[in-house]
Tab-separated table of C-alpha atoms and ligand atoms in Angstrom:
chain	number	residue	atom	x	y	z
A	1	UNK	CA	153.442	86.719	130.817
A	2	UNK	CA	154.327	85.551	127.486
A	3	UNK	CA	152.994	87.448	124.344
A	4	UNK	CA	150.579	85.048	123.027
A	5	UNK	CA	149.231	84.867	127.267
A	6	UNK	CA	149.082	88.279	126.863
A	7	UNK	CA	147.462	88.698	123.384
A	8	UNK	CA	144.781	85.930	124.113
A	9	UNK	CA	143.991	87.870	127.634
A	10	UNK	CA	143.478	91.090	125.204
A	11	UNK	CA	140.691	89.138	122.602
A	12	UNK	CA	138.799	87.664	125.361
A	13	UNK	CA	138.713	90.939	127.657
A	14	UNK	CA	137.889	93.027	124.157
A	15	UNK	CA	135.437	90.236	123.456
A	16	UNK	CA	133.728	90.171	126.776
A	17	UNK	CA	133.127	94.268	126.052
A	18	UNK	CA	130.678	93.311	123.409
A	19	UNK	CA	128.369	92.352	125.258
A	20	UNK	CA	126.199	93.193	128.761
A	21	UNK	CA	124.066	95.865	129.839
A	22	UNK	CA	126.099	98.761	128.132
A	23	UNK	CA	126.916	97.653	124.909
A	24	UNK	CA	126.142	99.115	121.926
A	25	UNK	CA	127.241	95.320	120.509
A	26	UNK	CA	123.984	93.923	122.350
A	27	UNK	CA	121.147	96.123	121.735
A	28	UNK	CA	117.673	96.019	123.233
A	29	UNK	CA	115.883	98.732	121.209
A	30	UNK	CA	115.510	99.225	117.547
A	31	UNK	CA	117.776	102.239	117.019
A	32	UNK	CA	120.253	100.375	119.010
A	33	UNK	CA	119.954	97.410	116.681
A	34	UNK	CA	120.260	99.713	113.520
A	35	UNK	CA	123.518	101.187	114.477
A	36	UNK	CA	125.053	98.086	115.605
A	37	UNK	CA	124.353	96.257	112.308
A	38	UNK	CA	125.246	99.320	110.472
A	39	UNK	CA	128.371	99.133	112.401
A	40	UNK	CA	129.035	95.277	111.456
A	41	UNK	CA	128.565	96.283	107.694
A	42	UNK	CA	131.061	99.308	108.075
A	43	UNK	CA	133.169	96.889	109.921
A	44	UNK	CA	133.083	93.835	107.868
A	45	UNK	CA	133.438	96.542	104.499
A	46	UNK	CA	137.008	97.754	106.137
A	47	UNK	CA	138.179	94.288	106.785
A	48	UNK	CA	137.901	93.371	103.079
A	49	UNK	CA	139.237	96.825	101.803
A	50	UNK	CA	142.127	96.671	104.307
A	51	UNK	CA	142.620	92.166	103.372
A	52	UNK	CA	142.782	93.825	99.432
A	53	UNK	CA	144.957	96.768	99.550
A	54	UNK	CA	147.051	94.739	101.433
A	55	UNK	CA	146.978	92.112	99.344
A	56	UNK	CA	147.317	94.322	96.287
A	57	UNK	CA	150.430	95.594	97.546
A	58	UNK	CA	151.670	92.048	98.336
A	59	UNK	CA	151.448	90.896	94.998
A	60	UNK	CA	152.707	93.753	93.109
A	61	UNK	CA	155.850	93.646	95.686
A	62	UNK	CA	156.740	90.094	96.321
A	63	UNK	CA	154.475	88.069	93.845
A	64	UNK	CA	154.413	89.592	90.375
A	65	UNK	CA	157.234	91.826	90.290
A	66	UNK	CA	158.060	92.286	86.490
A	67	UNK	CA	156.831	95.752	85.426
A	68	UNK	CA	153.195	96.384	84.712
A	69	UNK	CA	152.254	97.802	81.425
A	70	UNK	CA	151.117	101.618	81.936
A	71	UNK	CA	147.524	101.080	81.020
A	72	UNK	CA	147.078	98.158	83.419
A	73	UNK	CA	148.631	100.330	86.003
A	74	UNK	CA	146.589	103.412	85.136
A	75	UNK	CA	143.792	101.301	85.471
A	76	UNK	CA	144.204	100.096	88.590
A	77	UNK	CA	145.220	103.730	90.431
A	78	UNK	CA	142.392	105.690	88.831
A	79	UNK	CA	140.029	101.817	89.382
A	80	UNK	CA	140.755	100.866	92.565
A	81	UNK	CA	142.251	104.521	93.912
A	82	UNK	CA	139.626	106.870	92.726
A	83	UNK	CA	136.428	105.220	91.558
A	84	UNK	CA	135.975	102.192	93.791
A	85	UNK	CA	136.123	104.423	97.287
A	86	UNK	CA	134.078	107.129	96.223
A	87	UNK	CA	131.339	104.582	95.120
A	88	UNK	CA	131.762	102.663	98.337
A	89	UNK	CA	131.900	105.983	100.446
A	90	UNK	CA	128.487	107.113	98.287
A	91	UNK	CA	127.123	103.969	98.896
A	92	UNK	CA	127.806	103.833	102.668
A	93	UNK	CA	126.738	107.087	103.160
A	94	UNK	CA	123.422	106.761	101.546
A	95	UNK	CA	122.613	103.588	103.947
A	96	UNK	CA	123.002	105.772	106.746
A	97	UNK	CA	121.728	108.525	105.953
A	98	UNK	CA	118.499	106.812	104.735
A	99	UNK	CA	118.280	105.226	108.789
A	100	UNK	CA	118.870	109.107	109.693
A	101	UNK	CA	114.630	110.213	110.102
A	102	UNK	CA	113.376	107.045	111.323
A	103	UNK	CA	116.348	107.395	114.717
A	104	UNK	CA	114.854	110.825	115.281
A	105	UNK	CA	111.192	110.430	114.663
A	106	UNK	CA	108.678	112.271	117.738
A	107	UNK	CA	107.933	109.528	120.273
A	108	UNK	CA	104.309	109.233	120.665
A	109	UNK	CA	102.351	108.534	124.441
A	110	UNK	CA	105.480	108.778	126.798
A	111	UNK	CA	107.843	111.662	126.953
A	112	UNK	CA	111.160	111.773	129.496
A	113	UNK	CA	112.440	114.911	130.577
A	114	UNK	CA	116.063	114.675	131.833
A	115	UNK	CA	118.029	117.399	133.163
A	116	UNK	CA	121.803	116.565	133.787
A	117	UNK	CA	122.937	117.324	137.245
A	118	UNK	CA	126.763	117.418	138.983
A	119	UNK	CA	126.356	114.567	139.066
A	120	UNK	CA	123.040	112.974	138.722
A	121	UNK	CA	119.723	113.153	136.826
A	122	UNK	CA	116.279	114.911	137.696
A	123	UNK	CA	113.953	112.729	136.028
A	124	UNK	CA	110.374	113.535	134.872
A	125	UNK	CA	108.009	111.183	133.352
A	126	UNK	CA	104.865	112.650	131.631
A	127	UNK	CA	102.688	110.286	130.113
A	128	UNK	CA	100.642	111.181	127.282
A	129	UNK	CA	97.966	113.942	128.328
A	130	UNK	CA	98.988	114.723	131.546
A	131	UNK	CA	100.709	117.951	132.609
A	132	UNK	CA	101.525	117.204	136.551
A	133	UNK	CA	105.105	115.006	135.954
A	134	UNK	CA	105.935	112.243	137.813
A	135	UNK	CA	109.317	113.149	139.592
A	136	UNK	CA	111.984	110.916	139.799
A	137	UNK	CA	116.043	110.156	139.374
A	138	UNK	CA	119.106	108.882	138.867
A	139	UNK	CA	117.379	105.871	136.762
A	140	UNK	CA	115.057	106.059	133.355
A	141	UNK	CA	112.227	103.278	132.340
A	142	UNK	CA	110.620	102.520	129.380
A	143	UNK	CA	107.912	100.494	128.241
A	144	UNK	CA	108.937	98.079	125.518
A	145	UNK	CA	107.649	98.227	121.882
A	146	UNK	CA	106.448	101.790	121.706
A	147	UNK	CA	108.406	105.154	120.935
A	148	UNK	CA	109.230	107.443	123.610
A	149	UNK	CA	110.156	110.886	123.367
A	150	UNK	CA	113.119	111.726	125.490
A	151	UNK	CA	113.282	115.880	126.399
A	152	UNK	CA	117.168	116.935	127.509
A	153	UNK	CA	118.649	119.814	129.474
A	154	UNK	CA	121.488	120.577	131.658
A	155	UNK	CA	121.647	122.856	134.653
A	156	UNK	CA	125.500	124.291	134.652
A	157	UNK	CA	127.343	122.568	132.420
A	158	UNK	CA	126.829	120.428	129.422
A	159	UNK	CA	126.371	116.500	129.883
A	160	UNK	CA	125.141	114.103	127.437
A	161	UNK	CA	122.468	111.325	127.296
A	162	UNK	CA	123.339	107.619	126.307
A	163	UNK	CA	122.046	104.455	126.818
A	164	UNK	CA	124.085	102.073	124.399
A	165	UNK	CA	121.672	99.355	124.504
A	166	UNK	CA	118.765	101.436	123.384
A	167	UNK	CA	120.649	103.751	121.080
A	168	UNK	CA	122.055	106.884	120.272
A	169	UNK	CA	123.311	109.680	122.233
A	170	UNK	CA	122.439	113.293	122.750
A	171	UNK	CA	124.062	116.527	123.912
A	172	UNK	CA	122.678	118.017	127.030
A	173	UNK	CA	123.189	121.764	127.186
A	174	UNK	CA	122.684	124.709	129.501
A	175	UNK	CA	120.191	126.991	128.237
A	176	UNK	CA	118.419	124.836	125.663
A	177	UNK	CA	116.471	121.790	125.155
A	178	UNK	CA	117.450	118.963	122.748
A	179	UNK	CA	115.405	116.216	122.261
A	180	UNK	CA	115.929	112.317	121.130
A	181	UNK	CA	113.839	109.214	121.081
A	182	UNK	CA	113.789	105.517	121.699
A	183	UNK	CA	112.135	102.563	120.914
A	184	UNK	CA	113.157	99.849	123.520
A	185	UNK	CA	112.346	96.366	122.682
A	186	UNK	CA	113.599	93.435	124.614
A	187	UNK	CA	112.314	94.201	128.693
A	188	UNK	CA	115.450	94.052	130.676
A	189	UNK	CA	118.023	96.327	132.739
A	190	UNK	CA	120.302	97.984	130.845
A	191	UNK	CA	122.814	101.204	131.863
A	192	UNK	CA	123.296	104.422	130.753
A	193	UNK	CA	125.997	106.890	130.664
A	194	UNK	CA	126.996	110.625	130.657
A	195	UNK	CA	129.207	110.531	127.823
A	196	UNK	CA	130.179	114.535	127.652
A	197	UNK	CA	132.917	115.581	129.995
A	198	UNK	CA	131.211	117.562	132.674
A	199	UNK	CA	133.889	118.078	136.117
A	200	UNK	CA	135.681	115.585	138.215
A	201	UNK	CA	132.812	112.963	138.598
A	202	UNK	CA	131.650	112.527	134.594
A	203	UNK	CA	132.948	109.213	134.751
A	204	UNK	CA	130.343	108.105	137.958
A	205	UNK	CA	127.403	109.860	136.292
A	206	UNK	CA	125.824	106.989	135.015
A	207	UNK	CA	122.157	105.400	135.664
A	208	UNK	CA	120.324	102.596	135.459
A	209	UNK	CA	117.876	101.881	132.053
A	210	UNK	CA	114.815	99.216	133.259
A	211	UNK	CA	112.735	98.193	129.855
A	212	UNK	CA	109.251	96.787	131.068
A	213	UNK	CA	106.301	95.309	129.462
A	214	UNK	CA	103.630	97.947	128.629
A	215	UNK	CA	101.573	96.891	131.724
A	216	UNK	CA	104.027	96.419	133.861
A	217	UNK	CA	105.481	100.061	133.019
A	218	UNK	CA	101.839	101.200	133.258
A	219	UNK	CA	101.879	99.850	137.468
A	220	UNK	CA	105.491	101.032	137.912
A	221	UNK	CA	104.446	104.830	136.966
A	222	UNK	CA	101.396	104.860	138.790
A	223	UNK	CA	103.663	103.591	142.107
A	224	UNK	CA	106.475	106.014	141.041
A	225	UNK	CA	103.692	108.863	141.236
A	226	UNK	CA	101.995	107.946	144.718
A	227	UNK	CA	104.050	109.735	147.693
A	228	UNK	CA	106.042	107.641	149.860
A	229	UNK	CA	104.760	104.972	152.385
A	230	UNK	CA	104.702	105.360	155.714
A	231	UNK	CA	107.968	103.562	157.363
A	232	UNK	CA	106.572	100.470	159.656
A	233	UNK	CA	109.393	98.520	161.442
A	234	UNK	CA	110.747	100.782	164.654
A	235	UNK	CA	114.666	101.169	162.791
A	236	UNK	CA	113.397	102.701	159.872
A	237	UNK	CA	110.873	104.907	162.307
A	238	UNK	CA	113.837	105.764	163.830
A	239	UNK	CA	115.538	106.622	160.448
A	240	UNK	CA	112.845	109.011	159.437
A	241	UNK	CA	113.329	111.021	162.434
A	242	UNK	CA	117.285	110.939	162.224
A	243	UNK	CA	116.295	111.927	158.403
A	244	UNK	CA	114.177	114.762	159.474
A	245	UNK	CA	116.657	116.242	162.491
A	246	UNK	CA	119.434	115.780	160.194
A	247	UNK	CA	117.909	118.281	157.921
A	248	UNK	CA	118.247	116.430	154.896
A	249	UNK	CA	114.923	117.672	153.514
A	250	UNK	CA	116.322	120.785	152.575
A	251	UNK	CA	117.887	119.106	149.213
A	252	UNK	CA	115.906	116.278	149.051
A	253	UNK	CA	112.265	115.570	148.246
A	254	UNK	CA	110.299	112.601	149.930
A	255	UNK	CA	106.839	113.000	148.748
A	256	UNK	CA	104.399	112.637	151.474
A	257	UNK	CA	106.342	114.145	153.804
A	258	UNK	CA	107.515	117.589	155.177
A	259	UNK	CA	110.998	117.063	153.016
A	260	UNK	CA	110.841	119.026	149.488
A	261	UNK	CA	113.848	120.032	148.612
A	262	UNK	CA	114.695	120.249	145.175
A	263	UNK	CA	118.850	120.171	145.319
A	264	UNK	CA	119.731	116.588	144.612
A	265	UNK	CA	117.600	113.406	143.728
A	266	UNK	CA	114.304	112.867	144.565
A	267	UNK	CA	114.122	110.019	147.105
A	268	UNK	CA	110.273	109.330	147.747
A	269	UNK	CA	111.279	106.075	145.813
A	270	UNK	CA	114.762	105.723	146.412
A	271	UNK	CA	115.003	101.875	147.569
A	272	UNK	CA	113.146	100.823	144.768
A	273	UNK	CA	115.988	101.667	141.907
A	274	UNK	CA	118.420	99.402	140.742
A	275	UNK	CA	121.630	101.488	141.518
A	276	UNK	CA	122.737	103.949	144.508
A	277	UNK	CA	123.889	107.790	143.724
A	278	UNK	CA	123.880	107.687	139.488
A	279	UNK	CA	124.549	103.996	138.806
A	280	UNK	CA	127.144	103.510	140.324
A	281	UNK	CA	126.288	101.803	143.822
A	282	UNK	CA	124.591	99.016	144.068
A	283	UNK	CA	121.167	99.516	146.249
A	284	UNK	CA	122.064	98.197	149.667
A	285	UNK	CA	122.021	99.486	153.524
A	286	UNK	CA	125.917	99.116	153.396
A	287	UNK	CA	126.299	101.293	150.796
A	288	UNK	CA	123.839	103.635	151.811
A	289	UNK	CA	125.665	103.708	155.422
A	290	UNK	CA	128.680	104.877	153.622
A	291	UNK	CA	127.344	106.934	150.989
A	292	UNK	CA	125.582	109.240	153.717
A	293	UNK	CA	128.730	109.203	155.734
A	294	UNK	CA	131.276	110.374	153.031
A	295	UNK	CA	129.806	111.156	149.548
A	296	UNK	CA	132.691	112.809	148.740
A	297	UNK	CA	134.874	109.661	149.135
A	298	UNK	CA	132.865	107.430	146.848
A	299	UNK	CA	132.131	110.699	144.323
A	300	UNK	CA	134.889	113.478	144.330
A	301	UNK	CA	132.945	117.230	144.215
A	302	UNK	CA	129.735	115.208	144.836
A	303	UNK	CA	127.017	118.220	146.144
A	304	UNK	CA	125.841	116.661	149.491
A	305	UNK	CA	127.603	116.846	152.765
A	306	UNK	CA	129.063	114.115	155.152
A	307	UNK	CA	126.920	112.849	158.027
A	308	UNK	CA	130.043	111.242	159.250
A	309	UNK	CA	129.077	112.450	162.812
A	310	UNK	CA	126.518	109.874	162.793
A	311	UNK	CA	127.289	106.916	165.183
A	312	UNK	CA	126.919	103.775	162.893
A	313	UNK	CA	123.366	102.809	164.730
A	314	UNK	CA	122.049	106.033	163.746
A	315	UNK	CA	123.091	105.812	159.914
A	316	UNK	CA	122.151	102.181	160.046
A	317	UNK	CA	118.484	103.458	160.576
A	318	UNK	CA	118.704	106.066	158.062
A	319	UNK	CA	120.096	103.810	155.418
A	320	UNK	CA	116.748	101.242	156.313
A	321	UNK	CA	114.033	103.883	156.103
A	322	UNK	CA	115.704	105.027	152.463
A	323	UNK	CA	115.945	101.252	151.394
A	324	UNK	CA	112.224	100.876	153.029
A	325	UNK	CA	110.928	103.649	150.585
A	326	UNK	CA	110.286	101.497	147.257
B	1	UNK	CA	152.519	140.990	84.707
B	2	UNK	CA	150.227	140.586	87.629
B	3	UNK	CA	147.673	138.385	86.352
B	4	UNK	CA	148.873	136.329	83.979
B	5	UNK	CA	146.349	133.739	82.384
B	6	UNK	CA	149.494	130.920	83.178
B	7	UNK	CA	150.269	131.579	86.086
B	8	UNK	CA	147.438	132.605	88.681
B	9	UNK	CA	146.236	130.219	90.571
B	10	UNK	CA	143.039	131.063	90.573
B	11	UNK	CA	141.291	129.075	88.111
B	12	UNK	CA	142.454	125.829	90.045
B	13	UNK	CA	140.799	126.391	93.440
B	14	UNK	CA	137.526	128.258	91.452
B	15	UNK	CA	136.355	124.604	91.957
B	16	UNK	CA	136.874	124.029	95.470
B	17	UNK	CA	135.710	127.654	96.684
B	18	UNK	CA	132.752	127.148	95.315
B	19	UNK	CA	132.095	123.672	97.287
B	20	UNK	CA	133.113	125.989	100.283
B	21	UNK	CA	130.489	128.582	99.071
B	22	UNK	CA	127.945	125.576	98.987
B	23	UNK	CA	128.982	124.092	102.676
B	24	UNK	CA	128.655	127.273	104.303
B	25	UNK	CA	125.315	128.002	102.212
B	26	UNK	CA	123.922	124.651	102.870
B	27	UNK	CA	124.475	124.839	106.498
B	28	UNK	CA	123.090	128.235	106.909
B	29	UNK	CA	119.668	127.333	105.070
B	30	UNK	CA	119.113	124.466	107.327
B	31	UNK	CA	119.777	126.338	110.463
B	32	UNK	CA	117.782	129.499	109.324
B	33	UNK	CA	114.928	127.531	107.644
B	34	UNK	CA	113.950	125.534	111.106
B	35	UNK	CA	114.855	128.654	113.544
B	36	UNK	CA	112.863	131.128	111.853
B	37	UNK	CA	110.413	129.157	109.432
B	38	UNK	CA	109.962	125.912	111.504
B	39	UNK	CA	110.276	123.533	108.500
B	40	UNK	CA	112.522	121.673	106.550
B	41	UNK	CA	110.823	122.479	103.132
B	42	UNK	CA	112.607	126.150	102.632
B	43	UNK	CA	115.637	124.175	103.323
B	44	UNK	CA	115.842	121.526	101.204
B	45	UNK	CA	114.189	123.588	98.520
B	46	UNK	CA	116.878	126.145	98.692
B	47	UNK	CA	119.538	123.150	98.848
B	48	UNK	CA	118.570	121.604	95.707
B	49	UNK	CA	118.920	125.455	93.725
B	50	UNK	CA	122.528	125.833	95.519
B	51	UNK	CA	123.577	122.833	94.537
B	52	UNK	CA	122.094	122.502	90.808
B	53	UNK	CA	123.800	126.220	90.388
B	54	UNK	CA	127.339	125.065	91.970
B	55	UNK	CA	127.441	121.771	89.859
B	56	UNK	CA	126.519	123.611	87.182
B	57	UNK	CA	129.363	126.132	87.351
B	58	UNK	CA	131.984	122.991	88.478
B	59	UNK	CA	131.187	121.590	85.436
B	60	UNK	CA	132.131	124.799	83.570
B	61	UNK	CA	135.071	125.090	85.643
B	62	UNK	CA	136.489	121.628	85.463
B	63	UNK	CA	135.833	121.806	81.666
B	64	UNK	CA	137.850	124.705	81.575
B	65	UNK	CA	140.594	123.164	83.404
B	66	UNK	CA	140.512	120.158	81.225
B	67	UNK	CA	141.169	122.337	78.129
B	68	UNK	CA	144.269	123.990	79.912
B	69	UNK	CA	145.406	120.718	80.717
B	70	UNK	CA	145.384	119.793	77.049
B	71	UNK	CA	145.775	116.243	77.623
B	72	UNK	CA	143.901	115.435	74.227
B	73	UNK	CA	146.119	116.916	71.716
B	74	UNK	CA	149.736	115.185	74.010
B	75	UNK	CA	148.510	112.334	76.635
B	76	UNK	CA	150.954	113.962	78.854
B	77	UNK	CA	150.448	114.624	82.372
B	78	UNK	CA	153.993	114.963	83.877
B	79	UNK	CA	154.744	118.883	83.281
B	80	UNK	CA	157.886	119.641	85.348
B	81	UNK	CA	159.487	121.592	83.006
B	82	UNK	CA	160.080	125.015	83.302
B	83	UNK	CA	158.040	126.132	80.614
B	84	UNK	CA	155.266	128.406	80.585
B	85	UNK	CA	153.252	125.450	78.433
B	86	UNK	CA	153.916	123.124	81.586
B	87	UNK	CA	152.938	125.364	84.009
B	88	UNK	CA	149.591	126.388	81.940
B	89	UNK	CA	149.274	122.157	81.417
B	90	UNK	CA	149.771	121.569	85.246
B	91	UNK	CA	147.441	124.319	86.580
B	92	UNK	CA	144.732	122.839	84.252
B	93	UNK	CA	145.091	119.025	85.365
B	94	UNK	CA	145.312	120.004	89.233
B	95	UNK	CA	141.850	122.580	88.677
B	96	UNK	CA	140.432	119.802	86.956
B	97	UNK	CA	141.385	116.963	89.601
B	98	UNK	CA	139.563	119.514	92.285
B	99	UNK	CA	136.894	120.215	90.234
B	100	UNK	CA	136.337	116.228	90.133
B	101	UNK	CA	136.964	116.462	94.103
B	102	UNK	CA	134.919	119.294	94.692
B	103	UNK	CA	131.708	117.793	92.681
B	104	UNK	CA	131.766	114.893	94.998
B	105	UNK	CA	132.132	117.004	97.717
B	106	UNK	CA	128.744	119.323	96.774
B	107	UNK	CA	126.821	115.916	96.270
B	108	UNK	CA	127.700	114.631	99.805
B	109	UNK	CA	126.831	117.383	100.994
B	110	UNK	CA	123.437	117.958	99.994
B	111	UNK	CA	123.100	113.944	100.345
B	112	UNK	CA	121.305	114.512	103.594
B	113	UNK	CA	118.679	116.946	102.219
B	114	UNK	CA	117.490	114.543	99.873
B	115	UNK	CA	116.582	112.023	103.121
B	116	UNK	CA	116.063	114.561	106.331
B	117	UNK	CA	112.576	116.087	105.660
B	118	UNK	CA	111.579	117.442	109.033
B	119	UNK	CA	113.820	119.751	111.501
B	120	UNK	CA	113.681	117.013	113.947
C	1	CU	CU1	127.755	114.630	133.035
């Protein structure tokens, strides 16, 4: 490949970073759109120090090279050296700081309360006045134009909390709860990301982000709090029962049933996320055949066992009652 | 003679010790005013005292430095020689560039104090 092939590939793959579901260069909430114009006007301020200092030293080595009186030269060191960066740096620094209260305000109606898993997230939604959480995982929503108040903890080992889109990130950490809040505002499905190095599979913790209309958020959580329907067709009948001899209830909740175990995700809602095992499957029977069969494979040090003594037929079944529980 | 007025260094990092003083007391009144008090007020109240006092006494030190530097009476600022007037001059005009550091530094610092009024 020649250089300028090779260059060009560079821009356009750096370019196509900018934007998508998980980039802080496309926001969807107003924190998010704060920090990614305050990062333009860092940007665009380096860009014309870096174009001048270069072309300061340009001139005074290739343009104008007869010897410049002392004053003028004073002048210009203590000018452009001293004075002219520390007012910049003041000025910089008092635009953000002055965004600083308004990113970490209380949210008000909604509050989130992660906890960061090996490798997942126990989710808990608690809408204003109530004290019985709805239980959930692996995937956060948000109602659009309104504040919500995000509650973080870690069981172990330290994680962190960041959905790019929406805006900043936050520290998870054993022992103590930190807190953060968002204000979404453009409905759509974003991703988030553990972004503190936390064992082998950090990099596959991630989760999906779903922004909804008020009223649509309103139905979702109501659904997301009723226990699981029943299965109806005969494979995912048949999947329950493989899911219930298997003994997969011991780790895994499906409200409504006899499963309640509280080791990995909740699943009384499983098929109706938008990604498989923390963001990083997409949610399909094929993947949930081979995510049951080997988790290990897809996820190194992931917590769950292989059920790769299931014949295919039998995992098929399981994977259609999950995907059946929406 | 062990402390000798032209020699010690002391008087040139007076500036920037007390900037460290301030850091380490400007952290430690945030963190104890929300742990123990649950508000921001204490803080920033006991922010804007640390910092008036260690301006105040930058100032005095920097002035200080300026005089040793004597650049009024000579315009000179190269002092290489081995003189005990160049070292005096040189000590002075380094204390007073980090006295000049060391007050931006304390007014960065506090900077956030002046917008961050809850613990939050
Ligand atoms: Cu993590």
């Amino acid at each position: 490949m020649t250089v300028r092939a090779a260059s060009a590939l560079l821009l356009v793959s750096g370019l196509s970073a900018c934007s998508g579901p998980q980039s802080v260069l496309d926001p969807a909430g107003r924190d998010a759109q704060v920090l990614a114009s305050l990062f333009w006007v860092m940007f665009t301020g380096a860009v014309i120090l870096w174009l001048a200092m270069n072309g300061i030293f340009l001139t005074v080595t290739r343009f104008i090279k007869r010897e410049m009186s002392e004053r003028k030269a004073e002048t210009l060191i203590i000018g452009g050296g001293i004075v002219f960066p520390t007012v910049v740096l003041a000025g910089l620094l008092t635009y953000a700081l002055a965004e600083m209260p308004r990113q970490r305000e209380r949210g008000e109606g909604l509050t989130v309360r992660v906890v960061g898993e090996s490798w997942w997230w126990r989710v808990e939604y608690l809408p204003d006045g109530s004290s019985e959480p709805v239980v959930s995982a692996n995937e956060i929503r948000l109602p659009a134009g309104s504040r919500s108040e995000i509650e973080l903890a870690a069981n172990g080992v330290i994680h962190a909390f960041w959905i790019p889109a929406l805006g900043g990130k936050t520290d998870m950490i054993p022992g103590r709860t930190t807190r953060m809040s968002l204000e979404p505002v453009t409905p759509g499905t974003y991703r988030g990301q553990c972004t503190e190095f936390c064992g082998e599979s950090h990099a596959m913790m991630a989760f999906g982000a779903v922004v909804m209309e008020p009223e649509s958020f309103d139905a979702w959580l109501r659904k997301e709090a009723a226990p699981a329907d029943p299965p109806e067709s005969p494979e995912a009948i048949r999947g329950r029962e493989v899911f219930v001899t298997e003994g997969c209830g011991a780790c895994h909740t499906i409200r409504g049933t006899q499963a309640q175990g509280r080791v990995g995700p909740d699943l009384t809602h499983l098929g109706g996320r938008t990604t498989l095992a923390a963001g990083i499957l997409p949610m399909e029977t094929d993947e949930l055949v081979r995510w049951i069969r080997d988790p290990e494979s897809i996820k190194p040090g992931a917590r769950m066992p292989g059920y790769d003594h299931l014949d295919d037929a039998r995992l098929r079944a399981l994977a259609t009652y999950l995907e059946g529980l929406t | 003679m062990l402390w000798n007025r032209n020699r010690t260094l002391w008087p040139m990092i007076a500036a920037p010790i007390v900037w460290a003083v301030h850091f380490c007391l400007t952290y430690w009144l945030g963190a104890s005013s929300c742990a123990h008090l649950g508000s921001a007020t204490p803080a920033r109240i006991g922010i804007a005292i640390v910092t008036a006092i260690a301006l105040g006494l930058i100032v005095f030190l920097g002035w200080r430095a300026w005089l040793r530097w004597d650049y009024r009476s000579d315009q000179d600022y190269v002092h290489d020689g081995p003189t005990t007037e160049d070292r005096r001059n040189f000590l002075g005009h380094a204390g007073w560039l980090l006295a000049m550091v060391s007050a931006i530094g304390v007014i960065f610092v506090a900077l956030p104090a002046v917008f961050i009024r809850s613990c939050i």
